[in-house]
CSV table of C-alpha atoms and ligand atoms in Angstrom, one decimal:
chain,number,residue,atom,x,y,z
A,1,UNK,CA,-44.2,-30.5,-8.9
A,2,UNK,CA,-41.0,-32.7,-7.7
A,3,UNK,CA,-42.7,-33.8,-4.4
A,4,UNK,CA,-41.4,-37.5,-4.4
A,5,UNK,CA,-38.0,-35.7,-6.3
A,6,UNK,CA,-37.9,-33.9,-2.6
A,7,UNK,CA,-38.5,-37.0,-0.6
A,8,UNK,CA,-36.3,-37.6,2.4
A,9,UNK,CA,-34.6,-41.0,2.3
A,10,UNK,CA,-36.5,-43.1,4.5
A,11,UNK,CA,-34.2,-44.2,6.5
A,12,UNK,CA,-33.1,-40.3,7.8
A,13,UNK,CA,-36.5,-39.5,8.4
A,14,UNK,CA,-36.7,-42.7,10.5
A,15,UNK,CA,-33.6,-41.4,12.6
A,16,UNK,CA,-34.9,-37.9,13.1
A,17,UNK,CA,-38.0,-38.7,14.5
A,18,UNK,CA,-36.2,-41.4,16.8
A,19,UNK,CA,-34.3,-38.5,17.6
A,20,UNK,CA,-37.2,-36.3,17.8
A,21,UNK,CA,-39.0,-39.2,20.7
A,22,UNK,CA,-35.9,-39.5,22.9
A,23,UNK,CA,-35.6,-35.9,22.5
A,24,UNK,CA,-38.8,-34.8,23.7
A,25,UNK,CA,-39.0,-37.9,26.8
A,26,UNK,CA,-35.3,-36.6,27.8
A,27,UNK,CA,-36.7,-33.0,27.6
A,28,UNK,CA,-39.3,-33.8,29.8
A,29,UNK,CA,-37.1,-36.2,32.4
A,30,UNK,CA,-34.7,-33.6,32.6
A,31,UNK,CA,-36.9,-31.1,33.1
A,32,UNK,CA,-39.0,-32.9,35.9
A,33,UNK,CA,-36.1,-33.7,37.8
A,34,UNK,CA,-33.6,-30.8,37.4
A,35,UNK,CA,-36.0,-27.9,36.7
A,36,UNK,CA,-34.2,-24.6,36.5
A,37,UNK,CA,-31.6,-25.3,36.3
A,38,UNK,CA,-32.4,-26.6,32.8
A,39,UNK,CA,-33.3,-23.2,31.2
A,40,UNK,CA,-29.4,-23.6,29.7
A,41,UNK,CA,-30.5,-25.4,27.1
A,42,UNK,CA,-33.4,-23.3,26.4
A,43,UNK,CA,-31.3,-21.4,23.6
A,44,UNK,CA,-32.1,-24.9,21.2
A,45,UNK,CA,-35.5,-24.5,21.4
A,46,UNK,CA,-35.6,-21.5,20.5
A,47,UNK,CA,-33.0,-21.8,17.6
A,48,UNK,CA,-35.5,-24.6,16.1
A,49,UNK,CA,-38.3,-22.1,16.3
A,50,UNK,CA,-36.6,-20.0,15.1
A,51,UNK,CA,-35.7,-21.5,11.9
A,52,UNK,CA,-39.7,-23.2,11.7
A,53,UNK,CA,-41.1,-19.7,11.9
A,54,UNK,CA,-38.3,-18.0,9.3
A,55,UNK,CA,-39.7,-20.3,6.7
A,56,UNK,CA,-43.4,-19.8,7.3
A,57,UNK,CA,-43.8,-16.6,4.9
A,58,UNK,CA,-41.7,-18.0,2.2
A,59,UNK,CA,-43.7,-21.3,2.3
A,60,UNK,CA,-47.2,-20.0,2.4
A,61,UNK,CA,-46.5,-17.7,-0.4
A,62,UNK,CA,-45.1,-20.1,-2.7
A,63,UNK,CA,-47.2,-22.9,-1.7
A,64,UNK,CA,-50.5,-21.6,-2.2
A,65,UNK,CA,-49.5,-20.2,-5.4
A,66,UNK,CA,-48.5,-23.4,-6.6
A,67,UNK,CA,-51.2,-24.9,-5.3
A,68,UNK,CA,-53.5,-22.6,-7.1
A,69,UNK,CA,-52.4,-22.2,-10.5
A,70,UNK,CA,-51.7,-26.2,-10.4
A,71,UNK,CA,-55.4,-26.5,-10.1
A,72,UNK,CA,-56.4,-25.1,-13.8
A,73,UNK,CA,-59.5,-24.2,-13.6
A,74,UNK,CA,-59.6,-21.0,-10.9
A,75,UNK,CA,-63.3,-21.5,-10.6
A,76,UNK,CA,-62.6,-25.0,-8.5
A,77,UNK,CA,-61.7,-22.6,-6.1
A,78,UNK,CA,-65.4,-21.9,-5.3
A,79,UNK,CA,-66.0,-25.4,-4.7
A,80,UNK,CA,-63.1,-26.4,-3.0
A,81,UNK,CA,-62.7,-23.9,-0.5
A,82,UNK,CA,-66.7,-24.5,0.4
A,83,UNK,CA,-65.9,-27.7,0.4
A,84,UNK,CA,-62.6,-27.0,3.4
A,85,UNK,CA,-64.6,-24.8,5.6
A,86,UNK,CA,-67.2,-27.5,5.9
A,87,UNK,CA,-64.9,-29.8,6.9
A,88,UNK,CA,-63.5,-27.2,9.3
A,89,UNK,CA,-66.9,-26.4,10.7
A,90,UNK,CA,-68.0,-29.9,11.2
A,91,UNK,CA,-65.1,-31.2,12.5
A,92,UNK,CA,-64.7,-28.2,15.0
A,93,UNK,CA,-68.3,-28.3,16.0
A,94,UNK,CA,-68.6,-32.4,16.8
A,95,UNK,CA,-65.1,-31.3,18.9
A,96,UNK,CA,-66.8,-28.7,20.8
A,97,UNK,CA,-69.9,-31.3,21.2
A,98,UNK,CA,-67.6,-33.6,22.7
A,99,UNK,CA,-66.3,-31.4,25.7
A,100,UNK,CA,-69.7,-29.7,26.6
A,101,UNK,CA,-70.8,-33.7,26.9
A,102,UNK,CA,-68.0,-34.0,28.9
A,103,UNK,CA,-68.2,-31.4,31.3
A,104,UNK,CA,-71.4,-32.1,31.9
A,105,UNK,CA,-70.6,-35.7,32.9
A,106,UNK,CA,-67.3,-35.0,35.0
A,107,UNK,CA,-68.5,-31.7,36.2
A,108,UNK,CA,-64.6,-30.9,37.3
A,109,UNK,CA,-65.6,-27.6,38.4
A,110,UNK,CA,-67.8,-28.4,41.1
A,111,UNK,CA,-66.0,-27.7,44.5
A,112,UNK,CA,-63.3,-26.0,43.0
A,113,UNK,CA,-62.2,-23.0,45.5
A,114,UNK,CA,-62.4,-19.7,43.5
A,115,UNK,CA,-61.2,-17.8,46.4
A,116,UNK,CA,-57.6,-18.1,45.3
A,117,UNK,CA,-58.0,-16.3,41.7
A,118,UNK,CA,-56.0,-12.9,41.6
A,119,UNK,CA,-57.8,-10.4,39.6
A,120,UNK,CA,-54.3,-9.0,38.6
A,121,UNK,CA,-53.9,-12.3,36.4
A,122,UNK,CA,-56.7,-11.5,34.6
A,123,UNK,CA,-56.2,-11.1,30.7
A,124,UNK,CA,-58.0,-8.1,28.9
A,125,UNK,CA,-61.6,-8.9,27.6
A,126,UNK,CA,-61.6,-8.7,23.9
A,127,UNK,CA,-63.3,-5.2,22.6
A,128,UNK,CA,-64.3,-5.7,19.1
A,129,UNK,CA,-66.5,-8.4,17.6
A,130,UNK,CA,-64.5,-11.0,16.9
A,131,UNK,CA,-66.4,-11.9,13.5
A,132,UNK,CA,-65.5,-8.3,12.3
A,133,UNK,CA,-62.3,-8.8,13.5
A,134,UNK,CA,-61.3,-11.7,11.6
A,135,UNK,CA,-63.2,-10.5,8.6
A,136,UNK,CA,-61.3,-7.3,8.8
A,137,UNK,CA,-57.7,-9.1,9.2
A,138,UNK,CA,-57.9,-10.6,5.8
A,139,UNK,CA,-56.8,-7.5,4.1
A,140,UNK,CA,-53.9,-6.2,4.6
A,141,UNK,CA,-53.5,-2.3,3.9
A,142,UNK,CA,-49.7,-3.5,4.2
A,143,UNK,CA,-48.6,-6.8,2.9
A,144,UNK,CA,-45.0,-6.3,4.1
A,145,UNK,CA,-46.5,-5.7,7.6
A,146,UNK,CA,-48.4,-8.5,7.6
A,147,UNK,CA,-45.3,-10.8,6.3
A,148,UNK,CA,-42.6,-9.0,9.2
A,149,UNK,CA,-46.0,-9.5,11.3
A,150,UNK,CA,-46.3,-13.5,10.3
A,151,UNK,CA,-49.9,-12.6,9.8
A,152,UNK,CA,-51.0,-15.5,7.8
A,153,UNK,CA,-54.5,-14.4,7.0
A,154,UNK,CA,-54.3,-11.9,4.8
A,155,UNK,CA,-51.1,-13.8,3.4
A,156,UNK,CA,-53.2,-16.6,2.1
A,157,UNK,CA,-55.3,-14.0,1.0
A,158,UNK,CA,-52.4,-12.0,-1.1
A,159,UNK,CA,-51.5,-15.9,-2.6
A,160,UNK,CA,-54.4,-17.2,-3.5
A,161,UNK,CA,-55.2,-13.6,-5.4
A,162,UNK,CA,-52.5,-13.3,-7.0
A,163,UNK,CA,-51.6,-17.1,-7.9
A,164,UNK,CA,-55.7,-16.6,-9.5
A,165,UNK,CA,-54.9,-13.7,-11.5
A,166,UNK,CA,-52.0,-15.8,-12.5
A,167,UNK,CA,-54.1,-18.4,-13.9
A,168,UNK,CA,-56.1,-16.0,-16.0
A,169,UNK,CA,-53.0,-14.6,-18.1
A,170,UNK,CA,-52.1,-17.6,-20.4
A,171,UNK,CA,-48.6,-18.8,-21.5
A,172,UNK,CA,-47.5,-15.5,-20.4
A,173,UNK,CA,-47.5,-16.1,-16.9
A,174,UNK,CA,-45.6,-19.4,-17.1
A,175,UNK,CA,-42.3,-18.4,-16.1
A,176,UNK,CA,-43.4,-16.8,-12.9
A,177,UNK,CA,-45.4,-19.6,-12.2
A,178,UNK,CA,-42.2,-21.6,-12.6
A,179,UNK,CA,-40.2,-20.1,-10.8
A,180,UNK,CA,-42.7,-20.4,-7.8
A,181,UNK,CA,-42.5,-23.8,-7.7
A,182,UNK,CA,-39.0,-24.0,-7.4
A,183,UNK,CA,-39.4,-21.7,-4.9
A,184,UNK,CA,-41.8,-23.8,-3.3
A,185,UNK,CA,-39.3,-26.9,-4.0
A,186,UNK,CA,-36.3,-25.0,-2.4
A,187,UNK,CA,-38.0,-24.0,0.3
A,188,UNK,CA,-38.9,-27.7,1.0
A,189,UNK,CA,-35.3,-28.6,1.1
A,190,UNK,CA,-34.7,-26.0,3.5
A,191,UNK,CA,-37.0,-27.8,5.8
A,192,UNK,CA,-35.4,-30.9,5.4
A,193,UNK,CA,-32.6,-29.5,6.7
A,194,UNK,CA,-34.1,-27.5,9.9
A,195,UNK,CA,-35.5,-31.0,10.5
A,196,UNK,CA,-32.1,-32.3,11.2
A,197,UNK,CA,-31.2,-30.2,14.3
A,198,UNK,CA,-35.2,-30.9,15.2
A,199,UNK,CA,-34.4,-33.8,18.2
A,200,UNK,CA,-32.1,-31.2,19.5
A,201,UNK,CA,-34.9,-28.5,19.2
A,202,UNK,CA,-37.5,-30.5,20.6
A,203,UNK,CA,-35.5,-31.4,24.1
A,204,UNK,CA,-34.8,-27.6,24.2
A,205,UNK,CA,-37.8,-26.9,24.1
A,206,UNK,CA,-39.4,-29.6,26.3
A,207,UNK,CA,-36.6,-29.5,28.6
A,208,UNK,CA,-37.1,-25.1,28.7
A,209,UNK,CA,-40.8,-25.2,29.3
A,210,UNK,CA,-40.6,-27.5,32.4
A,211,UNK,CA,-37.6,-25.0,33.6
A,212,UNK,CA,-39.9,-22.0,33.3
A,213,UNK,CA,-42.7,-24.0,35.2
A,214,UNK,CA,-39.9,-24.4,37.9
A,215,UNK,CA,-39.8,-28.8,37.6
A,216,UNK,CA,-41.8,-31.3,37.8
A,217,UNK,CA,-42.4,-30.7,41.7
A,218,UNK,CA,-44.1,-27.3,40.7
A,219,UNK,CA,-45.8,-29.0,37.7
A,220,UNK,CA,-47.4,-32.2,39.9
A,221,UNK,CA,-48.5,-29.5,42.4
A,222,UNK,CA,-50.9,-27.6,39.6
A,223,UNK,CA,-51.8,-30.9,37.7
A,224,UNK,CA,-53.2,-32.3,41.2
A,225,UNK,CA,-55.0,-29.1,41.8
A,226,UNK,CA,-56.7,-29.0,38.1
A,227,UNK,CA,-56.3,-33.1,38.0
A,228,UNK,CA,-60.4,-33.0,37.3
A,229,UNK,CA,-60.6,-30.6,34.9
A,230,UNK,CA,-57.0,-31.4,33.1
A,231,UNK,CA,-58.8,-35.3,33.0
A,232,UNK,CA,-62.0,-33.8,31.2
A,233,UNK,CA,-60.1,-31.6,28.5
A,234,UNK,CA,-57.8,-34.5,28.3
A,235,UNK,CA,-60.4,-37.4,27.4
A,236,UNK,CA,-62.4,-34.6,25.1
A,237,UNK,CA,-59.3,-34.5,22.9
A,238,UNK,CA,-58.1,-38.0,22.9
A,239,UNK,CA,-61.9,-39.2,22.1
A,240,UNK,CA,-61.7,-36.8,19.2
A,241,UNK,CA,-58.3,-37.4,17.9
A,242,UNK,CA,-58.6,-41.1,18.0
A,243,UNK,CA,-62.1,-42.2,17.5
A,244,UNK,CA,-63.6,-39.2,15.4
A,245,UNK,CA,-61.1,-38.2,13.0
A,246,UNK,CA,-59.1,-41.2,12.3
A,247,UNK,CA,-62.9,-42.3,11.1
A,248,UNK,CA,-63.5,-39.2,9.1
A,249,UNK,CA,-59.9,-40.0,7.4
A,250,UNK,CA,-60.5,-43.7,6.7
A,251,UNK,CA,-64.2,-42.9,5.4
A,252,UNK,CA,-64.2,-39.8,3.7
A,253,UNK,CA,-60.4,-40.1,2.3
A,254,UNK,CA,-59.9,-43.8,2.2
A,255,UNK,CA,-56.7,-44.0,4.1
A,256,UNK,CA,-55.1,-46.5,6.4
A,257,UNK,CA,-55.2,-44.7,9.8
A,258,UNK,CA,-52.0,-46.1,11.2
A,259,UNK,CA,-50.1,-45.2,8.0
A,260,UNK,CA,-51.4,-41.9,8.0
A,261,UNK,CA,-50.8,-41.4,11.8
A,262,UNK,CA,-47.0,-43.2,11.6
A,263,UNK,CA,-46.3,-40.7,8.6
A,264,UNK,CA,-47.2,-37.4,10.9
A,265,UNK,CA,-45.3,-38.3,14.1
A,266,UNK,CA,-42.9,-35.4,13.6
A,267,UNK,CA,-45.4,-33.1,13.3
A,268,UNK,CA,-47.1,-34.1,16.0
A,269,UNK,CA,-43.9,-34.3,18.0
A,270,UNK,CA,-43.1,-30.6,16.5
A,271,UNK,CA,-47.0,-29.2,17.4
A,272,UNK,CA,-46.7,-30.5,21.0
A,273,UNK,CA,-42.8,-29.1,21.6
A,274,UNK,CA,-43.8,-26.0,20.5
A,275,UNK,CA,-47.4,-25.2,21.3
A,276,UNK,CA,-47.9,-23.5,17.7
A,277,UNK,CA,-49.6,-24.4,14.8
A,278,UNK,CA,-48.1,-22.0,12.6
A,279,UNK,CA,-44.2,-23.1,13.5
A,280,UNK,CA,-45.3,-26.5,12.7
A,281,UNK,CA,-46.9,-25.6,9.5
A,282,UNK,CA,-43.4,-26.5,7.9
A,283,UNK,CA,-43.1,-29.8,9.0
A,284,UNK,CA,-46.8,-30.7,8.6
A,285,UNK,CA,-46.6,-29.7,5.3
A,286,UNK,CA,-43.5,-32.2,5.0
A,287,UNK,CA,-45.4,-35.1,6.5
A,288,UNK,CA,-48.3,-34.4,4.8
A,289,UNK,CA,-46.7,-34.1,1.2
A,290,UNK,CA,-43.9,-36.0,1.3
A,291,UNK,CA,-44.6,-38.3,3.5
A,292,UNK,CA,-48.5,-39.2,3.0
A,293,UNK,CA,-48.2,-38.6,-0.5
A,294,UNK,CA,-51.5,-35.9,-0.4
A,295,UNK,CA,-51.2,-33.4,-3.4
A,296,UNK,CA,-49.5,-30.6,-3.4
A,297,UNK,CA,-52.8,-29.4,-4.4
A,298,UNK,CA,-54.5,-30.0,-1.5
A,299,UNK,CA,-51.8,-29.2,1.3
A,300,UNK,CA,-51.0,-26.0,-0.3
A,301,UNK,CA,-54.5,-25.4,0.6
A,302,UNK,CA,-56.1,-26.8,3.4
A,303,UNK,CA,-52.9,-26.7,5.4
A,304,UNK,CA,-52.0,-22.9,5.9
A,305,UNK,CA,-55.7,-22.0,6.2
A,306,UNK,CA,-55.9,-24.4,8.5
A,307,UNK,CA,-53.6,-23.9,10.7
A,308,UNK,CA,-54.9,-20.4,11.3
A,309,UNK,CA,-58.8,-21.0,11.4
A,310,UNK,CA,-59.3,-24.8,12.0
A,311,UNK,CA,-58.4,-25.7,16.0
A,312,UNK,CA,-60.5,-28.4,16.7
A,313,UNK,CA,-58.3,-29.2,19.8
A,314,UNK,CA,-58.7,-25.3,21.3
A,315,UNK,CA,-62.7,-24.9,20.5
A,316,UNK,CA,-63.3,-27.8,22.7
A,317,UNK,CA,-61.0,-26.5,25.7
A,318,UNK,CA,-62.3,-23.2,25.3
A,319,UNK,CA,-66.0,-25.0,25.7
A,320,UNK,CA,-64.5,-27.5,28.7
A,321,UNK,CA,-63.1,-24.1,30.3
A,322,UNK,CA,-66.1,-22.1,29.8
A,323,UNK,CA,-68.5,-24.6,31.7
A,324,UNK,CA,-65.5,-25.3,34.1
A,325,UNK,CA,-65.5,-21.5,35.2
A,326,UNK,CA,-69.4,-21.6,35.7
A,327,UNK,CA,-69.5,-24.6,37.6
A,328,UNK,CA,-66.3,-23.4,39.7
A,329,UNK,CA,-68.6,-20.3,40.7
A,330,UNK,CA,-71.5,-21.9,41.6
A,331,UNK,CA,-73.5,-20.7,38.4
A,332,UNK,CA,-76.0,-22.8,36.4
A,333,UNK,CA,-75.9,-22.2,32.6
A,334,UNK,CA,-79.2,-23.1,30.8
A,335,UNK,CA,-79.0,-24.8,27.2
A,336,UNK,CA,-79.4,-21.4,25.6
A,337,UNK,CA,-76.3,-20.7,27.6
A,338,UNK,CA,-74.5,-23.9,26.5
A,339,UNK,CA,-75.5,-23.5,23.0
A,340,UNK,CA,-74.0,-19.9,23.3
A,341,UNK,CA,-70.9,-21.1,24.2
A,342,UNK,CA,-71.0,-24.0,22.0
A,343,UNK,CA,-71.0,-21.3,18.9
A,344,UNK,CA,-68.7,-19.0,20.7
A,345,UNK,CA,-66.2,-21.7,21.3
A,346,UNK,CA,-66.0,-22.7,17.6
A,347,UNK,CA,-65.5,-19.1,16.8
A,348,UNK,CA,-63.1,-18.1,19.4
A,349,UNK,CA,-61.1,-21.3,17.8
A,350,UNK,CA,-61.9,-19.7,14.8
A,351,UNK,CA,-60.1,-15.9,16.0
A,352,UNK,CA,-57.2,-17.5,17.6
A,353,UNK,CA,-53.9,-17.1,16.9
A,354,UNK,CA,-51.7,-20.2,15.8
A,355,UNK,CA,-49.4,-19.5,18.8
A,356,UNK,CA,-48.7,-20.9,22.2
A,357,UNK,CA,-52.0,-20.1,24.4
A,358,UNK,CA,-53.3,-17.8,22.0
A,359,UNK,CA,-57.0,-20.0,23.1
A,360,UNK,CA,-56.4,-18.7,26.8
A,361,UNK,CA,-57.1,-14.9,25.0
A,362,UNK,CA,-60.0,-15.9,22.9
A,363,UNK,CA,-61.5,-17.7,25.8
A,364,UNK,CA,-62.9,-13.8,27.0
A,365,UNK,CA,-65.1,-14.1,23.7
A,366,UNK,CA,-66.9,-17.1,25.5
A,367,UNK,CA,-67.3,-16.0,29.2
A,368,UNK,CA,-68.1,-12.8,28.2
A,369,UNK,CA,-70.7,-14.3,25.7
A,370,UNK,CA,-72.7,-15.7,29.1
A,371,UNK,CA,-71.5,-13.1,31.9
A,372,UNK,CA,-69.3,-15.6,33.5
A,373,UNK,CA,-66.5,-13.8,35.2
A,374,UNK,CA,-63.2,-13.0,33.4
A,375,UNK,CA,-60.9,-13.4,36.5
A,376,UNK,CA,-62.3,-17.1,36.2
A,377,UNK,CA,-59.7,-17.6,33.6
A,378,UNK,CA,-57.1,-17.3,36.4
A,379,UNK,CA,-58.1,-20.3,37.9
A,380,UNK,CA,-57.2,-22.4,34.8
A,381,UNK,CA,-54.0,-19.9,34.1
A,382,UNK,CA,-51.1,-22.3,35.8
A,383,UNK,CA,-51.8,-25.8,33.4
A,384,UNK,CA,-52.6,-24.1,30.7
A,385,UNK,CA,-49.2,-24.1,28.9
A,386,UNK,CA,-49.7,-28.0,29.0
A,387,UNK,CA,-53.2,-28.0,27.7
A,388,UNK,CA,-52.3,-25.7,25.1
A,389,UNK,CA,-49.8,-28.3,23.6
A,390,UNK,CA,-52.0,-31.1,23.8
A,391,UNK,CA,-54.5,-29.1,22.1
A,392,UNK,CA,-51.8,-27.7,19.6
A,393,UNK,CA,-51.3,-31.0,18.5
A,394,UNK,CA,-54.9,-32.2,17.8
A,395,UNK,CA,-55.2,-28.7,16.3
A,396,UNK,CA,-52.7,-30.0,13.8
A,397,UNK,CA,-53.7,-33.4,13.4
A,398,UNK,CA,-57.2,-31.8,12.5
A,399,UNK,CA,-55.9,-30.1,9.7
A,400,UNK,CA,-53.8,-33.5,8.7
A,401,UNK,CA,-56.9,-35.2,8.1
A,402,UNK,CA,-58.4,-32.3,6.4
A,403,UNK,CA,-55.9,-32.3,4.0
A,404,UNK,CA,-56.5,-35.9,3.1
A,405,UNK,CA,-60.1,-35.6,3.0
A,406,UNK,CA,-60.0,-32.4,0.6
A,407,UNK,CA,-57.4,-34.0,-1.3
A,408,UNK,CA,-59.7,-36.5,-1.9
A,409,UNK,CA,-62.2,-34.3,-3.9
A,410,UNK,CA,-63.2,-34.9,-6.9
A,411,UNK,CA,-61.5,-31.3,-7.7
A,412,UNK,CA,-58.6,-31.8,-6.2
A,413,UNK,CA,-57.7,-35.8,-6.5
A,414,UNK,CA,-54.8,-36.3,-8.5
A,415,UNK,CA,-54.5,-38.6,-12.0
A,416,UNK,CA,-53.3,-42.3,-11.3
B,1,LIG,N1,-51.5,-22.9,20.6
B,1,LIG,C1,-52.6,-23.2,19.8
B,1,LIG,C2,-52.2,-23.4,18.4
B,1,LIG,O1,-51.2,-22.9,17.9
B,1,LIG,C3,-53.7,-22.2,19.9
B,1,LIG,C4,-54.3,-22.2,21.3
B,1,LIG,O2,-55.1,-23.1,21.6
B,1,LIG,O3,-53.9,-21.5,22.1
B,1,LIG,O4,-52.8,-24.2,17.6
């Protein structure tokens, strides 16, 4: 496929993301110092989501077809997709490891007063099983539901099914194939250009969220009151994102770290901005592609899946929260407790949707897993829009590495 034919010139990607820096530490100034008063420019934010999220269906679709029929042999499916949900599960699981370590050391909960927490707040517990749930989801009885419903489950399901069949029907099938992949390529070029009005988006939407939160006074307040806890999630993802899996990416895909990191700034810039996973799918997709050079291949892959079912960053706060909540109200777990929430964390990263604070709704799966309260979740309700896109943006630096590591495979590694 014409991935390097795509390629932004270096030099505009170099001013976007420039762009996309100043835009976000004006977004934030602005929005510390004049709070409401800067939900005017909220409109931009929303304009760049907007346009990230109108390209998600066509992208998944004609990606993950590519991807698949580029790979010849449909039975390296098998292997490869064992192959990504190992990574998913190990990287997820040392993550959660990390914040029940944490929270055990800090113990930011103790002392907290629980008092406060207003029932009303409380978000529904989750009925079903959540395993059932997600297994369930895959299939859509409606594709067009799922696509107006940005499901991306059961579209990667739909993709990779019919981009397989595909594979199976010879010469025959060559034209459609083709004209996938210039699907794929147009839609590429689309994001090139949403990527333009992106420093614009990003202080829109930086600038917005601190005018919701009513300024930085309002935001200082809540920080100071959670500083403990907001510390512990805090170190838990920055030991992950910069000591774990910049290791796993220079051992298991033999990459320069900084490179790799320099070359995903945008979509790290885009994850945090917008505290989703799936409206940065777009530009991680770029970055990882165009500008990391991983194959098609492999991105097509790792990168939509991964963004739904890989959130490194969310299992550990969900872990961090669970144990905060119990040590808030006075309640000693015992390590069959923590190991229960240590596998409930990983799945309720697992069932959560790729949108902003979808973790703080999953989170019922873990409490309830160990009959700690729900209404705990109220304490933890007024930074969580923060958390959410600091853990949004390991989230999508998770799958980043992913993406280099499965790409790596002997499957999936590209001729010289
Ligand atoms: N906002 C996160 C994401 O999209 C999910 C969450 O932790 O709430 O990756």
């Amino acid at each position: 496929m014409g991935a390097t034919q795509n390629a932004p010139d270096t030099s505009r990607s170099q001013f976007i993301l420039i762009g996309m820096f100043a835009g976000m530490i004006l977004g934030a100034a602005c929005g510390f110092l004049f709070g409401e008063r800067m939900s005017v420019v909220g409109w931009m934010g929303t304009l760049f989501l907007n346009s990230l999220k109108m390209i998600i269906v066509p992208l998944i679709i004609s990606s993950m077809i590519v991807g698949i029929t580029q790979l010849g042999d449909v039975r390296k499916i098998g292997s490869t997709g064992i192959k990504t949900l190992v990574y998913y599960l190990a990287t997820t699981s040392i993550a959660v490891l990390i914040g029940i370590i944490l929270v055990n050391i800090i113990r930011p909960g103790a002392g907290v007063d629980v008092t406060a927490v207003q029932p009303a707040q409380v978000i529904a517990a989750h009925d079903e099983g959540v395993l059932l749930h997600i297994i369930m989801s895959v299939i859509p009885p409606n594709l067009f539901k799922a696509m107006a419903d940005m499901e991306i489950l059961p579209l990667i399901f739909f993709s990779l099914l019919f981009g397989g069949v595909l594979t199976t029907m010879g010469k025959r099938s060559e034209p459609v194939i083709e004209f996938f992949v210039i699907v794929n390529e147009a839609v590429m070029k689309i994001i090139h250009l949403i990527m333009l009005f992106a420093p614009l988006g990003v202080f829109g939407l930086v600038a917005g969220k601190f005018a919701d939160v009513g300024g930085g006074s309002a935001f200082m307040q809540e920080l100071l009151k959670l500083g403990k806890y907001t510390l512990t999630v805090l170190s838990g993802l920055t030991i992950h994102s910069v000591i774990i899996l910049p290791l796993i990416l220079s051992l298991f895909a033999r990459r320069s770290v900084r490179t790799y990191v320099a070359n995903m700034a945008s979509a790290l810039t885009t994850a945090f901005s917008t505290g989703s996973s799936s409206a940065t799918l777009p530009v991680t997709m770029e970055c990882v592609e165009e500008k990391n050079g991983v194959s098609p291949l492999a991105s097509g892959f790792v990168l939509p899946l991964g963004a739904t079912i890989n959130m490194d960053g969310t299992s550990l706060y969900e872990a961090v929260a669970a144990l905060f909540i119990a040590q808030a109200y006075g309640i000693d777990l015992s390590l069959t407790q923590q190991v229960i929430i240590f596998l409930t964390s990983t799945l309720a990263g697992i069932g959560a949707a790729a949108i902003p604070q979808a973790g703080l709704v999953t989170m019922t799966i873990v409490l309830q897993a160990v009959n700690l309260p729900l209404e705990g979740i109220a304490t933890i309700l007024a930074i969580d829009w923060f958390l959410d896109r600091c853990r949004t943006t390991v989230n999508v630096w998770g799958d980043a590495v992913g993406a280099a590591v499965i790409g790596n495979t002997k499957e999936l590694r590209q001729p010289e």
